[in-house]
Coordinates of C-alpha atoms and ligand atoms in Angstrom, one line a residue:
M1 CA -5.1 -114.7 33.5
S2 CA -6.1 -112.2 30.8
V3 CA -6.3 -108.5 31.6
R4 CA -10.1 -108.7 31.3
D5 CA -10.3 -111.6 33.8
E6 CA -8.0 -109.8 36.2
L7 CA -10.2 -106.7 36.0
L8 CA -13.3 -108.7 36.7
Q9 CA -11.6 -110.4 39.6
R10 CA -10.7 -107.1 41.1
F11 CA -14.3 -105.9 40.6
L12 CA -15.7 -109.0 42.3
D13 CA -13.2 -108.7 45.2
A14 CA -14.4 -105.1 45.7
A15 CA -18.0 -106.3 45.9
S16 CA -17.0 -109.0 48.4
R17 CA -15.3 -106.4 50.6
G18 CA -18.2 -103.9 50.1
D19 CA -15.8 -101.3 48.7
E20 CA -18.3 -98.8 47.3
E21 CA -15.7 -96.4 46.0
A22 CA -13.8 -99.0 44.1
L23 CA -17.0 -100.3 42.6
S24 CA -18.2 -96.9 41.4
L25 CA -14.7 -96.0 40.0
M26 CA -14.4 -99.3 38.1
L27 CA -18.0 -99.0 36.7
S28 CA -17.3 -95.5 35.5
Q29 CA -14.4 -96.9 33.5
S30 CA -16.0 -100.1 32.2
R31 CA -19.7 -100.6 32.7
E32 CA -19.8 -104.0 31.2
L33 CA -18.4 -105.4 34.5
L34 CA -21.8 -104.7 36.2
D35 CA -23.5 -108.0 35.5
Q36 CA -20.6 -110.2 34.7
R37 CA -20.1 -113.4 36.7
G38 CA -16.9 -114.9 38.0
E39 CA -15.7 -118.5 38.1
Q40 CA -18.4 -119.8 40.4
G41 CA -21.1 -118.0 38.4
W42 CA -21.4 -115.3 41.1
S43 CA -22.0 -111.7 40.1
A44 CA -20.9 -108.7 42.1
L45 CA -24.4 -108.2 43.4
M46 CA -24.5 -111.8 44.7
L47 CA -21.2 -111.2 46.6
T48 CA -22.5 -108.0 48.2
A49 CA -25.6 -110.0 49.2
R50 CA -23.5 -112.9 50.5
N51 CA -21.5 -110.6 52.8
G52 CA -24.2 -108.2 53.8
H53 CA -22.8 -105.1 52.2
Y54 CA -26.0 -103.0 51.9
D55 CA -24.4 -99.8 50.5
A56 CA -22.3 -101.6 48.0
A57 CA -25.4 -103.4 46.7
R58 CA -27.1 -100.0 46.4
V59 CA -24.2 -98.7 44.3
L60 CA -24.7 -101.7 41.9
L61 CA -28.4 -101.2 41.7
S62 CA -28.2 -97.5 41.1
N63 CA -26.0 -98.3 38.1
G64 CA -28.9 -100.4 36.7
C65 CA -27.6 -103.8 37.7
D66 CA -29.8 -106.8 36.7
T67 CA -31.3 -108.4 39.8
S68 CA -32.6 -111.5 37.9
V69 CA -29.1 -113.0 37.1
T70 CA -28.6 -116.4 38.8
N71 CA -25.5 -118.4 39.8
R72 CA -24.8 -122.0 38.9
S73 CA -27.2 -123.2 41.6
G74 CA -30.0 -121.1 40.1
Q75 CA -30.0 -118.6 43.0
T76 CA -30.5 -114.8 42.5
A77 CA -28.8 -112.3 44.6
R78 CA -32.0 -112.0 46.7
D79 CA -32.0 -115.8 47.3
V80 CA -28.4 -115.5 48.5
A81 CA -29.2 -112.6 50.8
L82 CA -32.1 -114.5 52.4
F83 CA -30.0 -117.7 52.8
W84 CA -27.3 -115.8 54.7
G85 CA -29.9 -113.9 56.8
H86 CA -29.4 -110.4 55.3
R87 CA -33.0 -109.5 55.3
H88 CA -32.5 -105.8 54.6
I89 CA -30.6 -106.6 51.5
A90 CA -33.2 -109.1 50.4
R91 CA -35.8 -106.3 50.8
L92 CA -33.7 -104.0 48.8
L93 CA -33.6 -106.6 46.0
T94 CA -37.3 -107.4 46.2
S95 CA -38.2 -104.1 44.6
S96 CA -38.6 -104.0 40.9
P97 CA -35.5 -103.5 38.8
G98 CA -34.5 -99.8 38.6
H99 CA -36.3 -99.2 41.9
H100 CA -33.4 -97.2 43.2
L101 CA -33.1 -95.1 40.2
R102 CA -36.8 -94.5 40.4
Q103 CA -36.4 -93.1 43.9
L104 CA -34.3 -90.2 42.4
L105 CA -37.3 -89.0 40.4
P106 CA -39.0 -86.0 42.0
S107 CA -42.6 -86.3 43.3
T108 CA -45.3 -85.7 40.8
D109 CA -48.2 -84.8 43.1
T110 CA -48.1 -81.1 42.3
E111 CA -50.6 -78.7 40.8
E112 CA -50.8 -78.3 37.1
P113 CA -48.3 -75.5 36.3
D114 CA -49.7 -72.3 35.0
I115 CA -47.0 -71.9 32.4
H116 CA -46.9 -69.7 29.3
F117 CA -49.3 -70.9 26.5
N118 CA -51.2 -73.2 28.8
R119 CA -53.8 -70.9 30.2
E120 CA -57.3 -71.5 28.8
I121 CA -59.5 -68.4 29.2
L122 CA -61.9 -69.7 26.5
D123 CA -64.4 -72.5 26.5
R124 CA -63.8 -73.9 23.0
M125 CA -67.5 -75.0 22.6
S126 CA -66.7 -77.5 19.8
D127 CA -70.4 -78.4 19.6
R128 CA -71.1 -74.9 18.2
R129 CA -68.5 -75.2 15.4
S130 CA -71.1 -76.6 13.0
D131 CA -74.0 -74.3 14.1
G132 CA -73.9 -71.7 11.3
E133 CA -76.8 -69.7 12.7
W134 CA -75.3 -69.3 16.1
L135 CA -71.8 -68.4 14.6
A136 CA -73.4 -65.8 12.4
S137 CA -75.1 -64.2 15.4
R138 CA -71.8 -64.2 17.4
R139 CA -70.0 -62.7 14.4
A140 CA -72.5 -59.8 14.4
S141 CA -72.5 -59.2 18.1
P142 CA -70.7 -55.9 19.1
E143 CA -69.1 -57.7 22.1
T144 CA -67.4 -60.3 20.0
V145 CA -63.5 -60.3 20.0
F146 CA -61.6 -60.6 16.7
L147 CA -57.9 -61.3 16.7
L148 CA -56.1 -60.4 13.5
F149 CA -53.2 -62.5 12.1
H150 CA -50.9 -62.0 9.1
A151 CA -48.5 -64.7 8.1
L152 CA -49.1 -66.4 11.5
S153 CA -48.2 -63.2 13.4
P154 CA -50.8 -61.7 15.7
L155 CA -51.7 -58.0 15.7
V156 CA -50.4 -56.5 19.0
R157 CA -49.5 -53.3 20.7
S158 CA -47.1 -52.5 23.5
G159 CA -48.2 -53.2 27.0
A160 CA -49.0 -50.3 29.2
E161 CA -47.5 -51.6 32.5
R162 CA -44.3 -53.1 31.4
E163 CA -42.3 -52.1 28.3
E164 CA -41.3 -55.6 27.3
Q165 CA -44.9 -56.9 27.5
I166 CA -47.1 -56.8 24.4
K167 CA -50.9 -57.2 24.2
L168 CA -53.1 -58.7 21.6
C169 CA -55.3 -56.1 19.8
K170 CA -58.9 -57.2 20.4
L171 CA -60.9 -55.8 17.5
R172 CA -64.7 -55.4 17.5
S173 CA -67.1 -56.4 14.8
A174 CA -67.3 -52.9 13.2
A175 CA -63.6 -52.8 12.7
V176 CA -63.4 -56.1 10.8
Q177 CA -66.5 -56.0 8.6
E178 CA -64.5 -55.8 5.4
L179 CA -62.2 -58.6 6.4
L180 CA -65.1 -60.8 7.3
T181 CA -66.5 -60.8 3.8
S182 CA -63.1 -61.0 2.0
S183 CA -62.1 -64.2 0.3
R184 CA -58.6 -63.5 1.4
T185 CA -59.6 -64.0 5.1
L186 CA -59.6 -67.3 7.0
E187 CA -61.7 -67.4 10.1
V188 CA -61.3 -69.7 13.1
F189 CA -63.8 -69.8 16.0
L190 CA -61.8 -70.0 19.2
G191 CA -64.5 -70.2 21.8
V192 CA -66.3 -68.1 24.4
D193 CA -65.0 -66.2 27.4
K194 CA -65.2 -68.5 30.3
Q195 CA -65.5 -65.8 32.9
Q196 CA -68.3 -64.1 31.2
Q197 CA -70.0 -67.5 30.7
Q198 CA -70.1 -68.0 34.4
Q199 CA -71.8 -64.7 35.0
D200 CA -74.4 -65.1 32.3
D201 CA -75.4 -68.5 30.9
D202 CA -77.7 -67.0 28.3
D203 CA -76.5 -67.8 24.8
D204 CA -76.7 -64.1 23.7
G205 CA -74.5 -63.0 26.6
M206 CA -71.6 -65.1 25.5
V207 CA -68.5 -63.3 24.3
A208 CA -67.2 -65.2 21.4
W209 CA -63.6 -64.9 20.1
F210 CA -62.5 -65.5 16.5
A211 CA -59.1 -65.5 14.9
L212 CA -59.0 -63.9 11.4
S213 CA -56.0 -64.5 9.2
T214 CA -55.6 -62.1 6.3
E215 CA -53.5 -62.3 3.2
D216 CA -54.0 -58.5 2.6
D217 CA -51.0 -56.2 2.6
P218 CA -50.4 -55.6 6.3
T219 CA -49.1 -52.0 6.0
Q220 CA -52.4 -51.0 4.3
L221 CA -54.4 -52.7 7.0
L222 CA -52.6 -51.0 9.8
K223 CA -53.1 -47.5 8.4
D224 CA -56.7 -47.3 9.4
K225 CA -56.3 -49.2 12.7
D226 CA -54.7 -48.2 15.9
P227 CA -51.4 -46.5 14.8
S228 CA -49.5 -48.1 17.8
S229 CA -50.4 -51.6 16.7
F230 CA -48.1 -53.9 14.7
F231 CA -47.8 -57.5 13.6
L232 CA -45.4 -59.3 15.8
Q233 CA -42.2 -59.9 13.9
E234 CA -40.5 -63.0 15.3
A235 CA -42.5 -65.8 16.9
M236 CA -39.5 -66.5 19.1
P237 CA -39.0 -64.8 21.4
G238 CA -41.8 -62.4 20.5
L239 CA -44.7 -64.7 21.6
L240 CA -43.0 -65.0 25.0
R241 CA -43.8 -61.3 25.6
L242 CA -47.5 -61.9 25.7
S243 CA -49.4 -62.1 29.0
D244 CA -50.3 -65.6 30.1
D245 CA -54.0 -65.0 29.2
D246 CA -53.1 -63.8 25.7
A247 CA -50.5 -66.5 25.2
G248 CA -53.0 -69.3 25.8
V249 CA -55.3 -67.9 23.1
V250 CA -52.4 -67.5 20.7
A251 CA -51.3 -71.0 21.3
Q252 CA -54.6 -72.2 20.0
A253 CA -55.1 -69.7 17.2
R254 CA -51.6 -69.9 15.8
S255 CA -51.4 -73.7 15.7
V256 CA -54.7 -73.9 13.8
L257 CA -53.7 -71.2 11.4
A258 CA -50.3 -72.8 10.9
W259 CA -52.1 -76.1 10.0
H260 CA -54.3 -74.2 7.4
S261 CA -51.2 -72.6 5.8
R262 CA -49.5 -76.0 5.5
Y263 CA -52.5 -78.1 4.5
R264 CA -54.2 -76.0 1.8
F265 CA -54.5 -78.9 -0.5
C266 CA -55.7 -82.4 0.3
P267 CA -52.7 -84.4 1.5
T268 CA -54.3 -87.6 0.2
C269 CA -55.0 -86.6 -3.4
G270 CA -53.7 -83.1 -3.8
G271 CA -57.2 -81.8 -4.6
D272 CA -58.8 -78.5 -3.4
T273 CA -60.3 -78.4 0.0
K274 CA -63.0 -76.4 1.7
V275 CA -62.9 -75.1 5.3
E276 CA -65.6 -76.5 7.6
E277 CA -66.4 -76.6 11.3
A278 CA -65.6 -73.0 11.9
G279 CA -61.9 -73.5 10.9
Y280 CA -61.4 -76.9 12.5
K281 CA -61.7 -79.1 9.5
R282 CA -60.6 -79.1 5.8
T283 CA -62.6 -81.4 3.6
C284 CA -61.4 -82.6 0.1
L285 CA -63.6 -81.4 -2.7
R286 CA -62.7 -84.3 -5.1
A287 CA -65.5 -86.9 -5.1
G288 CA -64.2 -90.4 -4.3
C289 CA -61.1 -89.2 -2.4
R290 CA -60.0 -91.7 0.2
S291 CA -59.9 -88.9 2.8
L292 CA -63.7 -88.7 2.7
Q293 CA -64.0 -92.3 4.0
G294 CA -63.6 -92.9 7.8
V295 CA -61.8 -90.6 10.0
H296 CA -58.8 -89.0 8.3
N297 CA -56.6 -87.1 10.7
T298 CA -55.2 -85.0 7.9
C299 CA -58.7 -83.3 7.8
Y300 CA -58.2 -82.0 11.3
P301 CA -55.6 -79.6 12.8
R302 CA -52.4 -81.6 13.6
V303 CA -50.3 -81.6 16.7
D304 CA -46.7 -82.9 16.9
P305 CA -45.8 -84.5 20.2
V306 CA -42.3 -83.7 21.4
V307 CA -40.7 -85.1 24.5
I308 CA -38.6 -82.8 26.6
M309 CA -36.7 -84.3 29.5
L310 CA -34.5 -83.4 32.4
V311 CA -32.0 -86.3 32.6
L312 CA -30.9 -87.0 36.2
H313 CA -27.5 -88.4 37.0
P314 CA -27.6 -91.8 38.8
D315 CA -25.9 -90.1 41.8
G316 CA -29.1 -88.0 42.1
K317 CA -27.1 -84.8 42.5
Q318 CA -26.6 -83.7 38.9
C319 CA -28.7 -83.2 35.8
M320 CA -27.7 -83.0 32.1
L321 CA -28.4 -80.0 30.0
G322 CA -27.5 -79.3 26.4
R323 CA -27.1 -76.3 24.1
K324 CA -28.2 -76.0 20.5
K325 CA -26.2 -73.6 18.3
I326 CA -29.2 -71.3 18.0
F327 CA -29.4 -70.7 21.8
P328 CA -28.4 -67.4 23.2
P329 CA -24.8 -67.5 24.5
G330 CA -24.5 -69.3 27.8
M331 CA -27.9 -70.8 27.8
F332 CA -28.3 -74.5 28.5
S333 CA -31.7 -76.3 28.4
C334 CA -33.3 -79.8 28.6
L335 CA -32.9 -82.2 25.7
A336 CA -36.0 -82.5 23.5
G337 CA -37.1 -84.4 20.4
F338 CA -40.1 -85.3 18.3
V339 CA -41.9 -88.5 19.1
E340 CA -41.7 -90.9 16.2
P341 CA -44.5 -93.1 14.8
G342 CA -45.1 -96.3 16.7
E343 CA -43.1 -95.1 19.8
T344 CA -44.2 -94.7 23.4
L345 CA -43.2 -91.5 25.3
E346 CA -40.7 -93.5 27.4
A347 CA -39.1 -95.0 24.3
A348 CA -38.9 -91.5 22.7
V349 CA -37.2 -90.1 25.8
R350 CA -34.6 -92.9 25.8
R351 CA -34.0 -92.7 22.0
E352 CA -33.6 -88.9 21.9
V353 CA -31.3 -88.8 24.9
Q354 CA -29.2 -91.6 23.5
E355 CA -29.1 -89.9 20.0
E356 CA -28.2 -86.5 21.3
S357 CA -25.9 -87.3 24.2
G358 CA -24.9 -90.9 24.0
V359 CA -26.3 -91.4 27.5
Q360 CA -28.6 -94.3 28.3
V361 CA -31.7 -93.7 30.3
G362 CA -33.5 -96.0 32.7
P363 CA -36.8 -95.0 34.4
V364 CA -38.8 -92.2 32.8
Q365 CA -41.5 -90.2 34.6
Y366 CA -44.0 -87.8 33.0
L367 CA -44.5 -84.5 34.9
S368 CA -46.6 -82.1 32.8
S369 CA -47.1 -80.7 29.3
Q370 CA -47.1 -77.4 27.4
A371 CA -48.6 -76.2 24.2
W372 CA -45.8 -74.8 22.0
P373 CA -47.3 -73.1 18.9
M374 CA -44.1 -73.0 16.8
P375 CA -45.9 -74.2 14.8
S376 CA -47.9 -76.9 16.6
C377 CA -45.9 -78.9 19.2
L378 CA -47.2 -80.4 22.4
M379 CA -44.2 -80.5 24.7
I380 CA -44.4 -83.5 27.0
G381 CA -42.2 -82.8 30.0
C382 CA -40.5 -85.7 31.8
H383 CA -37.8 -86.4 34.3
C384 CA -35.7 -89.5 33.7
V385 CA -32.6 -91.2 35.3
A386 CA -29.5 -92.0 33.4
V387 CA -27.9 -95.4 33.8
T388 CA -24.6 -94.4 32.0
T389 CA -22.9 -91.0 32.5
D390 CA -20.4 -90.6 29.6
I391 CA -21.5 -87.8 27.3
K392 CA -20.8 -87.9 23.6
V393 CA -22.9 -85.3 21.8
D394 CA -24.3 -85.5 18.3
Q395 CA -22.8 -82.4 16.9
N396 CA -25.6 -82.0 14.3
E397 CA -28.3 -81.5 17.0
I398 CA -26.4 -80.3 20.1
E399 CA -23.4 -78.1 20.4
E400 CA -22.5 -79.2 23.9
A401 CA -24.0 -81.2 26.8
R402 CA -22.9 -81.2 30.4
W403 CA -23.7 -82.5 33.9
F404 CA -24.7 -79.6 36.2
T405 CA -25.0 -79.9 40.0
R406 CA -28.1 -78.8 42.0
Q407 CA -26.1 -75.8 43.3
Q408 CA -25.2 -74.7 39.7
V409 CA -28.9 -75.0 38.7
M410 CA -29.9 -73.0 41.9
D411 CA -27.3 -70.3 41.0
A412 CA -28.6 -70.0 37.5
L413 CA -32.2 -69.9 38.7
V414 CA -31.5 -67.0 41.0
K415 CA -29.1 -65.4 38.5
D416 CA -26.3 -65.5 41.1
K417 CA -23.0 -64.0 40.0
R418 CA -21.4 -67.5 40.4
A419 CA -23.9 -68.9 37.8
V420 CA -22.0 -71.0 35.2
F421 CA -24.9 -71.1 32.7
I422 CA -28.1 -69.2 31.8
M423 CA -31.5 -70.9 32.5
P424 CA -34.1 -71.4 29.7
P425 CA -36.7 -68.6 30.0
R426 CA -39.4 -69.0 32.6
Q427 CA -42.0 -69.3 29.8
A428 CA -40.5 -72.6 28.6
I429 CA -41.4 -76.0 30.2
A430 CA -37.7 -76.7 30.4
H431 CA -37.4 -74.0 33.1
Y432 CA -40.3 -75.7 35.0
L433 CA -38.7 -79.1 34.8
L434 CA -35.5 -77.7 36.3
K435 CA -37.3 -75.8 39.0
H436 CA -39.3 -78.8 39.9
W437 CA -36.2 -80.9 40.4
I438 CA -34.5 -78.3 42.5
G439 CA -37.7 -77.8 44.6
C440 CA -37.9 -81.4 45.5
N441 CA -34.7 -81.3 47.4
A442 CA -35.5 -80.7 51.1
N443 CA -31.9 -79.6 51.8
L444 CA -32.2 -76.5 49.7
Ligands
LIG501 N1 -40.8 -75.3 25.4 C1 -39.5 -75.7 25.5 O1 -38.9 -75.6 26.6 C2 -38.7 -76.3 24.3 C3 -37.4 -76.7 24.5 C4 -36.8 -77.3 23.5 C5 -37.4 -77.5 22.3 N2 -38.7 -77.1 22.1 C6 -39.4 -77.3 20.8 O2 -39.4 -78.7 20.5 C7 -39.2 -79.0 19.1 C8 -38.4 -80.3 18.9 O3 -37.2 -80.3 19.5 P1 -35.9 -80.7 18.6 O4 -35.7 -79.7 17.5 O5 -34.7 -80.9 19.6 O6 -36.3 -82.1 18.0 P2 -35.4 -83.3 17.5 O7 -34.3 -83.6 18.5 O8 -36.3 -84.5 17.2 O9 -34.6 -82.8 16.2 C9 -35.3 -82.0 15.3 C10 -34.9 -82.5 13.9 O10 -35.4 -83.8 13.6 C11 -36.0 -83.8 12.4 N3 -37.4 -84.3 12.6 C12 -37.8 -85.5 13.0 N4 -39.1 -85.7 13.2 C13 -39.6 -84.5 13.0 C14 -41.0 -84.0 13.0 N5 -42.1 -84.7 13.3 N6 -41.2 -82.6 12.7 C15 -40.1 -81.8 12.5 N7 -38.8 -82.3 12.4 C16 -38.6 -83.6 12.7 C17 -35.8 -82.5 11.7 O11 -34.7 -82.6 10.9 C18 -35.5 -81.6 12.8 O12 -34.6 -80.6 12.5 C19 -38.4 -77.8 18.7 O13 -38.7 -77.5 17.4 C20 -38.8 -76.7 19.6 O14 -39.7 -75.8 19.1 C21 -39.4 -76.5 23.1
LIG502 MG1 -33.0 -85.2 18.5
LIG503 MG1 -33.5 -82.4 20.0
LIG504 MG1 -35.6 -86.4 16.6
LIG505 ZN1 -58.5 -85.6 -1.5

């Protein structure tokens, strides 16, 4: 008997005996044993079904075992379980493949999280974007709010309540007259204040917000404005210091402005473009350009979908987190990656996890999303369950990845002195994915 045959025989014997520990141990060393069949064409799952070993069958299922495999008589493990009267095992095997892994996913019937960048205090009123007359009246109104940006950085001042907090400078019409008429200014209509709108549904009562991006020398500009104001230096972590209300507006404004700065010329023919729809469209000026026919998505602000996922261990007790070299020391976070063309979210999750950690993923479940304006990502937050557990990181993308227990995540969350890692900041959806997983455990 070859070494391989001997190993398989030992694995099948463990299944016949219902020895869960031996099964788990052998699978952690050689996963390919999982669906292999012995001399009679019987797989380990069929043997647990034959002998009524419910827990051992669960171990095999939680490792992603294939329930559709048949023996030489064409019976599946479920057929075997029914024949020998083990109805509870038959029921276990009736569920769809991956059912047991799926049970490890936390519940999704929660409120939409109010995380940083996600709050919408403005009604975007896209139907007004082409209403020149209305826009002009809003521009001239003394109530209107103008946010100033330079090189994608908003004009801010230090918050009064907490030192680390910063506030957007909300300028009025009189303060921006010169900027409004300058060819070096780009204007984007952001929307109208929702709260105000509820109180007063008259058109003139609406408080409109605009973003103005200027190419003028910022030091010169600041001289005659509020001396305590400044253009925020680093987007990260700078933008995380904004209040939730301000952050939501900046997510919208900064992403649209970033698109303008990257798409000045027509991506189809390289021609000059003009800005339309109050900053929401760039149209090619070259007659006959293909971008003028049909809907061309390069004419509109772009969003890059990114999947971000908390990978759960098949034992349900651990999760995988990784570190990029640029992270602050000690910080670990969820893996993430850009969705590629022609890919579903689930496929993107599986591919990115496999690329970055070498771990294979089974079921994937969407939880919630977050706007991430650096420059224009949409973070799509998911939980997923691994079907393999050996980590082999791609050093180009990730410095290190590890499995952490629930307790270790709890310790990091409450910043306990026993904490072995630092959580991603509360403003990141990664933080929320971790918190949600922890929260779903009734024992904690
Ligand atoms: N909010 C959060 O909690 C959070 C956490 C992690 C990452 N993020 C954001 O998600 C983004 C993507 O994560 P990642 O860097 O791990 O992605 P990733 O794993 O796909 O790797 C990024 C690299 O892939 C390449 N790439 C492939 N497609 C790309 C595309 N469409 N645009 C740009 N680069 C592309 C580039 O070389 C880039 O350096 C990050 O830039 C970051 O801003 C947010
Ligand atoms: Mg990647
Ligand atoms: Mg990545
Ligand atoms: Mg990628
Ligand atoms: Zn063109």
